[in-house]
mmCIF file of C-alpha atoms and ligand atoms in Angstrom:
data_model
loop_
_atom_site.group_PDB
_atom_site.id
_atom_site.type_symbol
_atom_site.label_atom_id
_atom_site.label_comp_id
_atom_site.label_asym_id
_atom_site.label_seq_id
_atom_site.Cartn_x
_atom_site.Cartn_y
_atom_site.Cartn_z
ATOM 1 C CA UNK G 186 -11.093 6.212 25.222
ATOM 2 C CA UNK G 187 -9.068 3.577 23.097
ATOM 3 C CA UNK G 188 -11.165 0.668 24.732
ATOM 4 C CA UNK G 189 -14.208 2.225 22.769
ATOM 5 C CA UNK G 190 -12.114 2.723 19.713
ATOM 6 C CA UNK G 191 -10.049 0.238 19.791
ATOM 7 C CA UNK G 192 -13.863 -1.859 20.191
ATOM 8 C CA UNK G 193 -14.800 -0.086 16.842
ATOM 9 C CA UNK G 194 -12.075 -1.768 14.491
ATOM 10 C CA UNK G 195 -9.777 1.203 14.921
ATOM 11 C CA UNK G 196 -5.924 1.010 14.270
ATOM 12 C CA UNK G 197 -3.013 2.247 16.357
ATOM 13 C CA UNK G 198 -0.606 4.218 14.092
ATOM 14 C CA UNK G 199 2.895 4.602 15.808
ATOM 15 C CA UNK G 200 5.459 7.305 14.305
ATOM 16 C CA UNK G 201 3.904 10.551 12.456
ATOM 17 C CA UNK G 202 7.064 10.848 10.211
ATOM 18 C CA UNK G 203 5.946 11.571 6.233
ATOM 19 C CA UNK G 204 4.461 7.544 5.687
ATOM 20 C CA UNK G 205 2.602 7.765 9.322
ATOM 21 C CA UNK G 206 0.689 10.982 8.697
ATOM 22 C CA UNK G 207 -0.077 9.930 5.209
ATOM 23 C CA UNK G 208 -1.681 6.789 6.645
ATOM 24 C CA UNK G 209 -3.594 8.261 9.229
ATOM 25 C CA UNK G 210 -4.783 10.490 7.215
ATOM 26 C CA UNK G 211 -5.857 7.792 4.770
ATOM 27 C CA UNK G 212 -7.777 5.959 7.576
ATOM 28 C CA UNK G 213 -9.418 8.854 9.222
ATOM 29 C CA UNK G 214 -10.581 9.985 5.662
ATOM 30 C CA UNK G 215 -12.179 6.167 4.984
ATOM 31 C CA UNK G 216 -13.842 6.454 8.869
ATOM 32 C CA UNK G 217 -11.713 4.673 10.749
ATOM 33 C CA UNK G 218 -10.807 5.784 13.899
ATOM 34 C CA UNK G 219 -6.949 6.079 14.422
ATOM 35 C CA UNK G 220 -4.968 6.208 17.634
ATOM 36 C CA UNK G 221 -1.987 8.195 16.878
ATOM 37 C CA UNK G 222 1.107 7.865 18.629
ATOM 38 C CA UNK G 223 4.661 9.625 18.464
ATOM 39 C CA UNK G 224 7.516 10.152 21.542
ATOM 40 C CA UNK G 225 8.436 13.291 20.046
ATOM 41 C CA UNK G 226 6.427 16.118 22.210
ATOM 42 C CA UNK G 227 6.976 18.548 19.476
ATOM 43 C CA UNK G 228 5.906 16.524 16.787
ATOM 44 C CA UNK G 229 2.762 15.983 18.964
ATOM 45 C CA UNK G 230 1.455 19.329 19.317
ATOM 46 C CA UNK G 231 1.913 20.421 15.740
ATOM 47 C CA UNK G 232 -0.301 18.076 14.791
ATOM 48 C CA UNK G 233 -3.039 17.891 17.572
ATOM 49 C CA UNK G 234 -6.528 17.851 16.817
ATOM 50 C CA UNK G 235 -5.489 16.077 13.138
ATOM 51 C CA UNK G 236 -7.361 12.922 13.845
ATOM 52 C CA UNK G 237 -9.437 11.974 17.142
ATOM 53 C CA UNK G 238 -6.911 10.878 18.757
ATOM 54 C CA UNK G 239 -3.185 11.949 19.001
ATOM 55 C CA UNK G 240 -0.977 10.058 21.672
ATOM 56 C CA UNK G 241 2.754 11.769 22.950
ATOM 57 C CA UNK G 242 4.225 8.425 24.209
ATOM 58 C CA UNK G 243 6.968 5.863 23.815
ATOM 59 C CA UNK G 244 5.670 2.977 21.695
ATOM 60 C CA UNK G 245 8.616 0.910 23.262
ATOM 61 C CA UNK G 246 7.654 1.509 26.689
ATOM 62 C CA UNK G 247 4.747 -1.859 27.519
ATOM 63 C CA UNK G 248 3.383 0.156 30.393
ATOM 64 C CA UNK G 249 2.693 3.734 28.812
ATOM 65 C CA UNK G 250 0.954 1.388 25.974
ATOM 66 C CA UNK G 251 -1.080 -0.650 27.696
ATOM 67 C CA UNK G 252 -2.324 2.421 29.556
ATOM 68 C CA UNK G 253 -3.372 3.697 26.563
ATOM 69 C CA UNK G 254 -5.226 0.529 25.727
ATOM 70 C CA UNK G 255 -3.241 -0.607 22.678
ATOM 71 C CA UNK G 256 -3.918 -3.944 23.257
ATOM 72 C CA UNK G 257 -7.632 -3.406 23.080
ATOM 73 C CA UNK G 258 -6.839 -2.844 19.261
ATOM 74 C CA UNK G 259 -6.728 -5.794 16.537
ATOM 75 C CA UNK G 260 -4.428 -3.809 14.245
ATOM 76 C CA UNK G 261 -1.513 -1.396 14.336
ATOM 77 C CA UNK G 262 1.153 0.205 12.094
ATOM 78 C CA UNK G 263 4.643 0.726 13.264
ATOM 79 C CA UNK G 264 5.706 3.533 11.094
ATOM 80 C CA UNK G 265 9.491 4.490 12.131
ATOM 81 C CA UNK G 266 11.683 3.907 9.989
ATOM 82 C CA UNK G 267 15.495 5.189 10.926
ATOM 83 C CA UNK G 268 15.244 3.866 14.412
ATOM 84 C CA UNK G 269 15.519 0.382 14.391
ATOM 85 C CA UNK G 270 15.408 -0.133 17.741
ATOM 86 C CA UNK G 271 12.363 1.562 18.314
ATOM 87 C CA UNK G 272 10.494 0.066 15.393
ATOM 88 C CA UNK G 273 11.970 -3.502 16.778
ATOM 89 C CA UNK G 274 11.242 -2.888 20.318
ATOM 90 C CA UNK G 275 7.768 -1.592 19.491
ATOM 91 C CA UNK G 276 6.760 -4.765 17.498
ATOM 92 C CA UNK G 277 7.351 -6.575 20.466
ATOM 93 C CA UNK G 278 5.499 -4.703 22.473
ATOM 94 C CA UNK G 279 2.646 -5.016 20.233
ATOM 95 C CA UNK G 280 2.800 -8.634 20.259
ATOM 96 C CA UNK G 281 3.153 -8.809 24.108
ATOM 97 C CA UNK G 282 -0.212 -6.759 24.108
ATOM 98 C CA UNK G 283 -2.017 -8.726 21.739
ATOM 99 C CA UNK G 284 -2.123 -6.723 18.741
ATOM 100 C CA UNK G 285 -3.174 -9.928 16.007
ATOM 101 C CA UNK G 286 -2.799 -7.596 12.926
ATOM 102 C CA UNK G 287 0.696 -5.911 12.836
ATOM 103 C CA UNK G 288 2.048 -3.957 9.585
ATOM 104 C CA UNK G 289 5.349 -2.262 9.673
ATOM 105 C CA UNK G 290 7.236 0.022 7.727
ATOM 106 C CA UNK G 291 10.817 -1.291 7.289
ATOM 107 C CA UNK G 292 13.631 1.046 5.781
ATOM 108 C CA UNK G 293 16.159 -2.037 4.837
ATOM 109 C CA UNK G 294 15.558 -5.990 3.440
ATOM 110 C CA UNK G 295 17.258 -6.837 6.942
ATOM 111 C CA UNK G 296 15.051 -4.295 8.937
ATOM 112 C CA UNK G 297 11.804 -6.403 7.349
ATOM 113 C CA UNK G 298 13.278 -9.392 8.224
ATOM 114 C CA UNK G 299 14.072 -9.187 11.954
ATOM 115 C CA UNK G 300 10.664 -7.287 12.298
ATOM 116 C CA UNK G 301 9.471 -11.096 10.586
ATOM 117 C CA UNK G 302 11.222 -12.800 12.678
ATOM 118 C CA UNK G 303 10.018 -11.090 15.841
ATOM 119 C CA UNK G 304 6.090 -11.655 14.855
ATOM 120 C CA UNK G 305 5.169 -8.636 12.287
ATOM 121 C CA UNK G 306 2.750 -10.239 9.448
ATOM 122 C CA UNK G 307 2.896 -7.616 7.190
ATOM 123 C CA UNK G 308 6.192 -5.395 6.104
ATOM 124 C CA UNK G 309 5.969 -2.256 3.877
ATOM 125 C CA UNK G 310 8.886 -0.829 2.247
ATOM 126 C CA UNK G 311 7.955 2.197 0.883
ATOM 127 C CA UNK G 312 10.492 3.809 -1.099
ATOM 128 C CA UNK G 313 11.883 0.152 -2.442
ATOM 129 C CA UNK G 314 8.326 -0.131 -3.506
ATOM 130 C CA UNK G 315 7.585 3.123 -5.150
ATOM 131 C CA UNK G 316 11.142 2.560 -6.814
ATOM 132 C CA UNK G 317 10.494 -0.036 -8.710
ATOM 133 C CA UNK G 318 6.466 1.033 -9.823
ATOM 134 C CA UNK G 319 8.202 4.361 -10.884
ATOM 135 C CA UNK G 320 10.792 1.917 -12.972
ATOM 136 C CA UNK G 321 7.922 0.335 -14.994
ATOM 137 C CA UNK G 322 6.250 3.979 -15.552
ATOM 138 C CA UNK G 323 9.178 5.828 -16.748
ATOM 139 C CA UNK G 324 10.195 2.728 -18.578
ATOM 140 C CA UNK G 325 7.150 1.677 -20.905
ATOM 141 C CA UNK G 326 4.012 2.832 -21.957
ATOM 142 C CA UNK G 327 2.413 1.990 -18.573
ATOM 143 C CA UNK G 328 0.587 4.657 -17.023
ATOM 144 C CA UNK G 329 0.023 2.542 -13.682
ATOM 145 C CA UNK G 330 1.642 -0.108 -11.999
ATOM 146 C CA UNK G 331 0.830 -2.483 -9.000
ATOM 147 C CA UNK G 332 2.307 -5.712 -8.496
ATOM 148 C CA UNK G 333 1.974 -8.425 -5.687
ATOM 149 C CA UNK G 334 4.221 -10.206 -4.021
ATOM 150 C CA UNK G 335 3.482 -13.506 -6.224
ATOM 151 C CA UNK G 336 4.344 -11.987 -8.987
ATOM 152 C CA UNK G 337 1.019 -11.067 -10.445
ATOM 153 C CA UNK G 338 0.387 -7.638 -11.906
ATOM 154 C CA UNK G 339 -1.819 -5.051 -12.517
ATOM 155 C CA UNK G 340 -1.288 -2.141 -15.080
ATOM 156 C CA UNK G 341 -2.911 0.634 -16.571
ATOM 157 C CA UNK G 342 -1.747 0.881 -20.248
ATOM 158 C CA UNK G 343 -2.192 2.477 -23.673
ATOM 159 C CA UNK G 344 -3.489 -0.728 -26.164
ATOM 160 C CA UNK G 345 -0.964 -2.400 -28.395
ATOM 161 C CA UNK G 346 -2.530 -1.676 -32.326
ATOM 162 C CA UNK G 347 -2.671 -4.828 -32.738
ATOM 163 C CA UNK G 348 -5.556 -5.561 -30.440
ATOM 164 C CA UNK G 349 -7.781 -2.564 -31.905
ATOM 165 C CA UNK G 350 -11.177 -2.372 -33.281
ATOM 166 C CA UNK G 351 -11.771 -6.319 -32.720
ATOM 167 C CA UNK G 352 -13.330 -8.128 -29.661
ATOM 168 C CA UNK G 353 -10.752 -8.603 -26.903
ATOM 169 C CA UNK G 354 -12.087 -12.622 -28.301
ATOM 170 C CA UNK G 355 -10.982 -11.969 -32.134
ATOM 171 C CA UNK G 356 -7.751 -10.300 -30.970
ATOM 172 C CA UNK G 357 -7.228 -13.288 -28.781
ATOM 173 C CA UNK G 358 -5.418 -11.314 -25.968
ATOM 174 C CA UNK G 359 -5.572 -14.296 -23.505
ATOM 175 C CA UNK G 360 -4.354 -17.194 -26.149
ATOM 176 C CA UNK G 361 -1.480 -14.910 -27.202
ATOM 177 C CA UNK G 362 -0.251 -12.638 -24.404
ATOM 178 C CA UNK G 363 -1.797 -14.847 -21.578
ATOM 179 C CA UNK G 364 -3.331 -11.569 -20.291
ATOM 180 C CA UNK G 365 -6.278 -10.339 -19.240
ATOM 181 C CA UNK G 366 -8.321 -7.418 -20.018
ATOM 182 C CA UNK G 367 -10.204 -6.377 -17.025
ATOM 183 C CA UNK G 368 -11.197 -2.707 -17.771
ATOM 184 C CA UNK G 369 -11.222 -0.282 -20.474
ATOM 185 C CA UNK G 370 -11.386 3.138 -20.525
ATOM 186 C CA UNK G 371 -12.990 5.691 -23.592
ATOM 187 C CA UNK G 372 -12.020 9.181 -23.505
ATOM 188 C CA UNK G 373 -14.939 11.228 -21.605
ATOM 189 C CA UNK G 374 -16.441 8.123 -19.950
ATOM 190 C CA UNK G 375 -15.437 5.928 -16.915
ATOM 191 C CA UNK G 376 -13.380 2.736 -16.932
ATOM 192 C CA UNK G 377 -16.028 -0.361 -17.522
ATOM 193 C CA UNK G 378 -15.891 -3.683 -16.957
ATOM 194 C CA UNK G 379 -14.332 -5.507 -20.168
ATOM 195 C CA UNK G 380 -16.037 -8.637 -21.402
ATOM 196 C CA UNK G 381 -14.739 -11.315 -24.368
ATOM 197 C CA UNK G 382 -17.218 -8.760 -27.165
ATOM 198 C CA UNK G 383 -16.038 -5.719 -25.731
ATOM 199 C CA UNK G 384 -13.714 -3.752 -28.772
ATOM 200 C CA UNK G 385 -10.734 -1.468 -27.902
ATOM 201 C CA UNK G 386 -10.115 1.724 -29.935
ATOM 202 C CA UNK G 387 -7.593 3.822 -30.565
ATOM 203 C CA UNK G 388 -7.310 6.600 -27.761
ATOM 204 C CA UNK G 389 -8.381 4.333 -24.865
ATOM 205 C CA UNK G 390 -6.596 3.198 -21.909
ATOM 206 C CA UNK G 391 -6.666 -0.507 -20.311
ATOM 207 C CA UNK G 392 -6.146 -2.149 -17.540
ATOM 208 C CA UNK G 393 -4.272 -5.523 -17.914
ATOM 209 C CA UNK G 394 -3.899 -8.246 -14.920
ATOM 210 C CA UNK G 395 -1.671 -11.223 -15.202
ATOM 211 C CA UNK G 396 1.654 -12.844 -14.611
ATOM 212 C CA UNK G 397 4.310 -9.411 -14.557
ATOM 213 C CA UNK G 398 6.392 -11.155 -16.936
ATOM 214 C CA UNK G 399 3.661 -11.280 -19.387
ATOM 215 C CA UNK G 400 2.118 -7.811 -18.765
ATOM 216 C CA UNK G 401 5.054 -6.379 -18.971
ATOM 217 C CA UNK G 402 5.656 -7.960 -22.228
ATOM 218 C CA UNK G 403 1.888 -7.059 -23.264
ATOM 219 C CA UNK G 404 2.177 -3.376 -22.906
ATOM 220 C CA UNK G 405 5.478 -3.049 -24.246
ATOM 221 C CA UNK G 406 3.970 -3.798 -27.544
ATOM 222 C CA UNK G 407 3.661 -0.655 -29.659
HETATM 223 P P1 LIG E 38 9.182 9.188 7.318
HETATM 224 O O1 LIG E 38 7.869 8.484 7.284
HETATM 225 O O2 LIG E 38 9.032 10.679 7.460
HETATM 226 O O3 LIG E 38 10.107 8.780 6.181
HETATM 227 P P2 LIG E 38 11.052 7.756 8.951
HETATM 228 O O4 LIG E 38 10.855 6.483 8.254
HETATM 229 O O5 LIG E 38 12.335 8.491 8.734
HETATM 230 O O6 LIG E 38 9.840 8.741 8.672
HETATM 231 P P3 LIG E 38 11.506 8.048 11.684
HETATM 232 O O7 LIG E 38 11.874 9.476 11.451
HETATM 233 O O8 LIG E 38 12.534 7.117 12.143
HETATM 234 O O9 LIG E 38 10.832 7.420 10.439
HETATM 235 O O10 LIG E 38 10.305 8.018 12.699
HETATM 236 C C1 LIG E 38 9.020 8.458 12.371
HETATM 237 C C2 LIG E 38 8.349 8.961 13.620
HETATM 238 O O11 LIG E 38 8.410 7.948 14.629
HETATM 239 C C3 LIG E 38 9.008 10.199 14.216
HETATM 240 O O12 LIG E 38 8.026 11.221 14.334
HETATM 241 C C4 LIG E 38 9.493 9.747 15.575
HETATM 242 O O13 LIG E 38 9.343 10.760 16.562
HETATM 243 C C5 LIG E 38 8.587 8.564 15.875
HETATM 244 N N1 LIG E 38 9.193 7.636 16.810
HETATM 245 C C6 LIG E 38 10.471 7.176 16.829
HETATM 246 N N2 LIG E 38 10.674 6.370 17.874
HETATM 247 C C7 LIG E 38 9.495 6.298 18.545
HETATM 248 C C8 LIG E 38 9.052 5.630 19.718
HETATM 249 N N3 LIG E 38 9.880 4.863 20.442
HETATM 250 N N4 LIG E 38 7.775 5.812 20.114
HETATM 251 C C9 LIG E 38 6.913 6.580 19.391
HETATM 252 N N5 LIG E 38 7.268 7.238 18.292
HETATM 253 C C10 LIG E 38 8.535 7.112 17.861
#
């Protein structure tokens, strides 16, 4: 069963707390084909027949998990988050099996860290990372907020006046703010693609990309 999945560019999801079902969810919903694991029997059963596969076994345990073909897989989440010694232990598992692609949900700065240190490419900190979007929202007149780890930036926003009923090129957004307009959005119509003629009016939204410094500054312009 997981050889054939795991084949297909499936991903292993360990822990079905609140972030792990979410996830799998997410996958299964785009069409990829999730292996879905969790020690906790209970847990298990509520949620069989969820997604194609559902897994009760210990992710720390090498043996149960190369039964189960994990290592036939190129990517996995670890989603626990309280137990660190599960989420540690199961990274190296992972690695010991092969897994190339590892993400991992880390509760703590020093829970990402040793889960760094021990192999994991890619750490997710949920709730330190919804934090701070939430921050800019409730903050400004930003109606969406993503930002990378390079500090880059991209927001959905309500236009500063200044920059309305001109070209993005008259209102020289770029020269000025050193941001760019990559989207705009009309009431009644979907976002399209903005260009150096394209003119912003009053009532539509934008989407801004740049440096966060200078979005930030950007949309907090009335
Ligand atoms: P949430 O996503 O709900 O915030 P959480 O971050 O609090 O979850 P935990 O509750 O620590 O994470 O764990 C999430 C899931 O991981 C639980 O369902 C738990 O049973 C499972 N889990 C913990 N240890 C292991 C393990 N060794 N093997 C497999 N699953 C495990």
């Amino acid at each position: 069963m997981a050889k054939r999945i795991g084949r297909g560019g499936g991903v292993v999801v360990i822990g079905l707390g609140r972030f792990g079902k979410s996830l799998a969810d997410e996958l299964e919903r785009d069409g990829v084909e999730v292996l879905a694991i969790d020690n906790d029997l209970k847990r298990v059963q509520d949620l069989a027949g969820r997604w194609t596969h559902i897994v009760q076994a210990d992710a720390t345990d090498a043996q149960a998990m190369e039964q189960l073909g994990v290592g036939e897989f190129s990517k996995a989440v670890i989603a626990i988050g309280h137990n660190l010694e599960a989420s540690v232990l199961t990274a190296f598992v992972l690695r010991k099996l092969g897994v190339a692609d590892i993400w991992a949900k880390a509760i703590t700065t020093s829970q990402g860290e040793i889960l760094s240190q021990v192999g994991v490419a890619h750490i997710v900190r949920p709730e330190h990372q919804m934090g701070k979007r939430v921050a800019h929202l409730v903050r400004g007149r930003m109606l969406d907020y993503i930002e990378f780890d390079d500090g880059y930036a991209i927001v959905k926003t309500k236009p500063p006046r200044d920059i309305l009923g001109r070209t993005l090129a008259e209102a020289g957004v770029r020269q000025r703010w050193g941001v760019t307009i990559v989207g705009i959005k009309s009431e009644g119509r979907d976002f399209s693609y903005a260009t150096p003629t394209s003119v912003v009016n009053e009532g539509d939204l934008i989407i801004v990309s740049g440096e966060r410094r200078k979005v930030e500054a950007f949309s907090d312009q009335e």
